[in-house]
Amino acid sequence: MTAYMDHKDLANEVIDQARAQEIADGVHKVLDGIAQAEAAAGREAGSVKLLAATKTRDVGEIMAAIDAGIHMIGENRPQEVVVKAPGLTRLLAERGIALGVGGDDAVAEAGAGAAATDHIPFHLIGQLQSNKIGKVLPVVNTIESVDSIELAEKIARRATMHGVTVGVLLEVNESGEESKSGCAPSHAIDLAKRIGAMGGLELQGLMTIGAHVNDERVIRAGFAHLRRTRDQILASGAEGTANCKELSMGMTQDMAYAIEEGSTIVRVGTAIFGARAFI
Ligand SMILES: *Cc1c(COP(=O)(O)O)cnc(C)c1O
């Protein structure tokens, strides 16, 4: 259990009106920023999806974001997925919205008044230790942090056992920073082809975390390289790579650069919810 989880009840469902308004303002600001960046880059409106990075936020805060227009969420830690999923699933079912895997059942239980009209994909965006795979598989649609054949094989084995298909993004360490997870850029194409060929997984794209520097050119070069890698994987025609389309790149600080370089999913936390009180 991570220390901050002792300080904050992440299953809490009730937040005050001022906090809900703050979050709604954050969502609207980020959606406006995405629309502006799409226009500036000459990209189609709506071509970039916004994933709310919800680590350290409680169920009430996440619901406020969803009520303000968030359609996709991502957690870093399996334990946070486990703690928040039941409350989120139930509150969303009341609104006719299914969450992650298995949200459809909850909507059915919520009764006829709650026919599912919408679905909120649930992603895991943080490192996954293999002993936690079983915790997240019943809940998350896509694991964005797959960076080795060993991890992919373990997820594939579990998924096959459960008779499900799990979406995966291959995480690439484009910046080369040692603190970051992700495979080496030079291995990405080979790994993607091998993951694509595994049963139980659907390779949906690539993910990276932007370089932690102040140099725009360096940050953009990493994003552009991820895009070219994705294009090469798609062009290879290799088995199981036809859906390798997503580029999950761009966070609060570098979202606009990422959108200019072709991002299809931006993962934003701070600009929606404010600064994190816990790491
Ligand atoms: C926390 C996190 C984000 C969002 O970061 P912000 O700077 O708060 O927008 C995105 N991706 C990953 C993998 C994260 O851990």
XYZ file of C-alpha atoms and ligand atoms in Angstrom:
294
model
C 0.000 0.000 0.000
C 1.395 3.370 -0.958
C 1.834 5.843 1.906
C -0.463 8.583 0.588
C -3.334 6.109 0.538
C -3.238 6.231 4.334
C -3.784 9.999 4.243
C -6.623 10.229 1.778
C -9.735 8.077 1.394
C -9.676 7.462 -2.338
C -13.096 5.781 -2.213
C -14.686 9.009 -0.928
C -17.641 9.944 -3.124
C -18.722 13.330 -1.762
C -16.902 16.579 -2.569
C -18.084 20.143 -2.053
C -19.528 22.340 -4.756
C -16.496 24.631 -4.944
C -14.155 21.704 -5.598
C -16.517 20.259 -8.221
C -16.611 23.644 -9.962
C -12.811 23.902 -9.883
C -12.552 20.497 -11.576
C -15.225 21.372 -14.147
C -13.328 24.563 -14.985
C -10.149 22.494 -15.379
C -11.851 20.051 -17.751
C -13.253 22.862 -19.893
C -9.899 24.634 -20.012
C -8.121 21.469 -21.159
C -10.802 20.653 -23.766
C -10.454 24.212 -25.117
C -6.674 23.804 -25.198
C -6.995 20.554 -27.157
C -9.382 22.168 -29.665
C -6.972 25.069 -30.144
C -3.981 22.773 -30.613
C -5.912 20.625 -33.103
C -6.825 23.730 -35.104
C -3.271 25.111 -34.963
C -1.918 21.796 -36.233
C -4.520 21.582 -39.011
C -5.968 18.449 -37.438
C -9.603 17.431 -37.429
C -11.600 18.602 -34.389
C -12.115 15.676 -32.021
C -9.177 13.652 -33.338
C -7.398 13.841 -29.961
C -8.945 12.021 -27.003
C -8.516 13.351 -23.453
C -7.647 10.792 -20.785
C -7.923 12.137 -17.240
C -4.905 10.925 -15.228
C -6.632 10.314 -11.895
C -3.845 9.163 -9.582
C -4.309 10.494 -6.002
C -7.850 11.756 -6.854
C -10.861 10.269 -5.094
C -14.080 8.897 -6.587
C -15.941 12.175 -5.994
C -13.284 14.196 -7.794
C -13.241 11.752 -10.715
C -17.044 11.831 -10.988
C -16.932 15.655 -11.096
C -14.500 15.414 -14.019
C -16.708 12.898 -15.836
C -19.804 15.033 -15.258
C -17.869 17.941 -16.821
C -17.025 16.036 -20.021
C -14.266 13.483 -19.396
C -14.782 10.274 -21.421
C -11.681 8.244 -20.536
C -9.720 7.742 -17.318
C -6.314 6.308 -16.444
C -4.797 5.162 -13.165
C -1.134 4.522 -12.347
C -1.392 2.025 -9.544
C -3.298 -1.262 -9.485
C -4.233 -0.611 -5.842
C -5.958 2.653 -6.812
C -7.877 0.829 -9.538
C -9.086 -1.697 -6.974
C -10.118 0.930 -4.402
C -11.974 3.244 -6.801
C -13.542 0.901 -9.374
C -16.555 -0.228 -7.299
C -17.729 3.325 -6.439
C -17.067 4.647 -9.932
C -18.835 1.701 -11.555
C -21.932 2.116 -9.375
C -22.196 5.919 -9.720
C -21.671 5.715 -13.481
C -24.228 2.913 -13.849
C -26.797 5.268 -12.277
C -26.070 7.626 -15.170
C -26.335 4.828 -17.754
C -22.588 4.822 -18.294
C -20.484 1.661 -18.306
C -16.931 1.788 -16.919
C -14.037 -0.297 -18.192
C -14.562 -4.031 -18.510
C -17.699 -5.283 -16.804
C -19.347 -1.869 -16.555
C -22.136 -3.166 -18.772
C -23.225 -5.624 -16.080
C -23.434 -2.822 -13.517
C -25.598 -0.767 -15.860
C -27.891 -3.769 -16.329
C -28.167 -4.134 -12.535
C -28.952 -0.438 -12.148
C -32.177 -1.191 -14.010
C -34.181 -0.209 -17.028
C -33.830 3.529 -16.393
C -30.095 3.231 -16.876
C -29.673 1.750 -20.350
C -25.992 2.197 -21.207
C -25.647 5.069 -23.619
C -21.998 5.617 -23.059
C -18.844 3.799 -22.096
C -15.821 5.160 -20.273
C -12.646 3.272 -21.141
C -10.398 2.652 -18.128
C -6.647 2.513 -18.800
C -3.681 1.584 -16.637
C -0.927 4.119 -17.377
C 1.629 3.288 -14.671
C 4.123 0.482 -14.229
C 2.604 -2.935 -13.680
C 4.320 -5.614 -11.622
C 3.402 -9.049 -12.833
C 1.902 -10.064 -9.470
C -0.688 -7.269 -9.894
C -1.951 -8.282 -13.346
C -4.858 -10.208 -11.827
C -5.992 -7.103 -9.910
C -6.386 -4.906 -12.986
C -7.570 -7.349 -15.671
C -11.176 -7.517 -14.468
C -11.397 -3.714 -14.677
C -9.148 -2.031 -17.240
C -9.647 -2.147 -20.993
C -6.135 -1.147 -21.928
C -2.696 -1.329 -20.313
C -0.574 1.532 -21.679
C 2.613 0.623 -19.843
C 3.690 -2.631 -21.501
C 7.417 -2.351 -22.135
C 8.780 -5.902 -22.312
C 8.003 -9.240 -23.914
C 8.004 -10.853 -20.474
C 5.259 -8.560 -19.171
C 3.250 -8.882 -22.392
C 3.459 -12.681 -22.185
C 2.265 -12.696 -18.588
C -0.691 -10.435 -19.401
C -1.491 -12.556 -22.469
C -1.467 -15.737 -20.417
C -3.854 -14.275 -17.818
C -6.132 -12.801 -20.478
C -6.342 -16.124 -22.301
C -7.130 -17.881 -19.019
C -9.997 -15.440 -18.404
C -11.151 -15.652 -22.026
C -10.747 -11.902 -22.590
C -8.758 -9.667 -24.904
C -6.793 -6.862 -23.252
C -5.782 -3.745 -25.146
C -2.116 -2.846 -24.828
C 0.056 0.079 -25.795
C 3.787 -0.447 -26.027
C 5.551 2.123 -23.827
C 8.696 3.538 -25.400
C 11.311 5.542 -23.488
C 11.904 8.142 -26.199
C 13.809 10.520 -23.904
C 16.224 7.844 -22.696
C 15.902 9.255 -19.170
C 16.848 6.554 -16.691
C 14.021 7.382 -14.299
C 11.486 6.452 -16.970
C 10.121 3.065 -17.858
C 9.564 2.034 -21.468
C 11.516 -0.015 -23.980
C 14.450 1.392 -25.933
C 13.280 3.140 -29.124
C 15.526 0.841 -31.177
C 13.612 -2.213 -29.914
C 10.098 -0.830 -30.344
C 9.278 -2.176 -33.812
C 10.483 -5.683 -33.028
C 8.620 -5.750 -29.692
C 5.437 -4.421 -31.280
C 5.458 -7.207 -33.883
C 5.970 -9.872 -31.236
C 3.244 -8.440 -28.978
C 0.876 -8.129 -31.935
C 1.243 -11.848 -32.593
C 0.240 -12.835 -29.021
C -3.250 -14.184 -28.349
C -5.277 -12.446 -25.633
C -3.828 -9.018 -26.442
C -4.784 -6.338 -28.938
C -1.897 -4.025 -29.773
C -3.620 -0.640 -29.990
C -0.663 1.728 -30.261
C 2.348 3.284 -28.553
C 2.800 5.402 -25.432
C 5.577 7.680 -24.204
C 6.263 10.247 -21.491
C 7.801 13.449 -22.859
C 11.382 14.418 -22.055
C 11.691 16.316 -18.767
C 13.552 19.296 -20.232
C 12.801 22.905 -21.173
C 13.871 22.507 -24.794
C 10.849 22.376 -27.097
C 12.865 20.772 -29.905
C 13.985 17.888 -27.715
C 10.459 17.213 -26.449
C 8.997 17.341 -29.948
C 11.723 15.138 -31.418
C 10.742 12.332 -29.031
C 7.068 12.640 -29.953
C 7.861 12.774 -33.680
C 10.007 9.652 -33.371
C 7.167 7.790 -31.651
C 4.866 8.773 -34.527
C 7.314 7.511 -37.170
C 7.722 4.275 -35.210
C 3.934 3.810 -35.167
C 3.791 4.470 -38.915
C 6.520 1.881 -39.561
C 4.711 -0.711 -37.446
C 1.465 -0.096 -39.347
C 3.285 -0.205 -42.699
C 4.938 -3.521 -41.812
C 1.662 -5.369 -42.253
C 2.860 -7.774 -39.544
C 0.283 -10.036 -37.889
C -1.724 -8.266 -35.200
C -0.393 -4.757 -35.907
C -3.267 -3.393 -38.023
C -4.836 -1.663 -34.983
C -1.589 -0.145 -33.711
C -2.958 3.354 -34.304
C -2.962 5.203 -30.988
C -0.198 7.576 -29.928
C -0.624 8.239 -26.205
C 1.633 11.237 -25.636
C 1.306 14.661 -24.062
C 0.603 15.677 -20.449
C -0.199 18.989 -18.735
C 3.135 20.606 -19.665
C 3.663 19.333 -23.213
C 0.164 18.606 -24.510
C 0.240 21.179 -27.324
C 3.562 19.908 -28.700
C 2.300 16.336 -28.607
C -0.866 17.240 -30.500
C 1.196 18.984 -33.173
C 3.284 15.821 -33.484
C 0.279 13.560 -33.959
C -0.900 12.503 -30.497
C -4.272 10.705 -30.424
C -4.535 10.470 -26.605
C -3.305 13.118 -24.160
C -3.065 12.077 -20.501
C -3.757 15.076 -18.275
C -3.931 15.283 -14.494
C -2.685 18.569 -13.034
C -4.446 20.875 -15.514
C -7.770 19.227 -14.649
C -7.517 18.586 -10.901
C -4.795 20.990 -9.737
C -1.404 20.154 -8.238
C -1.152 16.777 -6.531
C -0.783 16.833 -2.741
C 0.880 13.410 -2.893
C 3.351 11.956 -5.384
C 0.573 11.610 -13.754
C 0.683 11.135 -15.166
C 0.168 11.890 -16.224
C -0.451 13.265 -16.047
O 0.507 14.178 -15.590
P 0.156 15.722 -15.356
O 1.476 16.406 -15.475
O -0.422 15.816 -13.984
O -0.798 16.149 -16.417
C 0.269 11.353 -17.497
N 0.855 10.163 -17.733
C 1.355 9.414 -16.741
C 1.976 8.102 -17.069
C 1.298 9.875 -15.431
O 1.832 9.142 -14.451
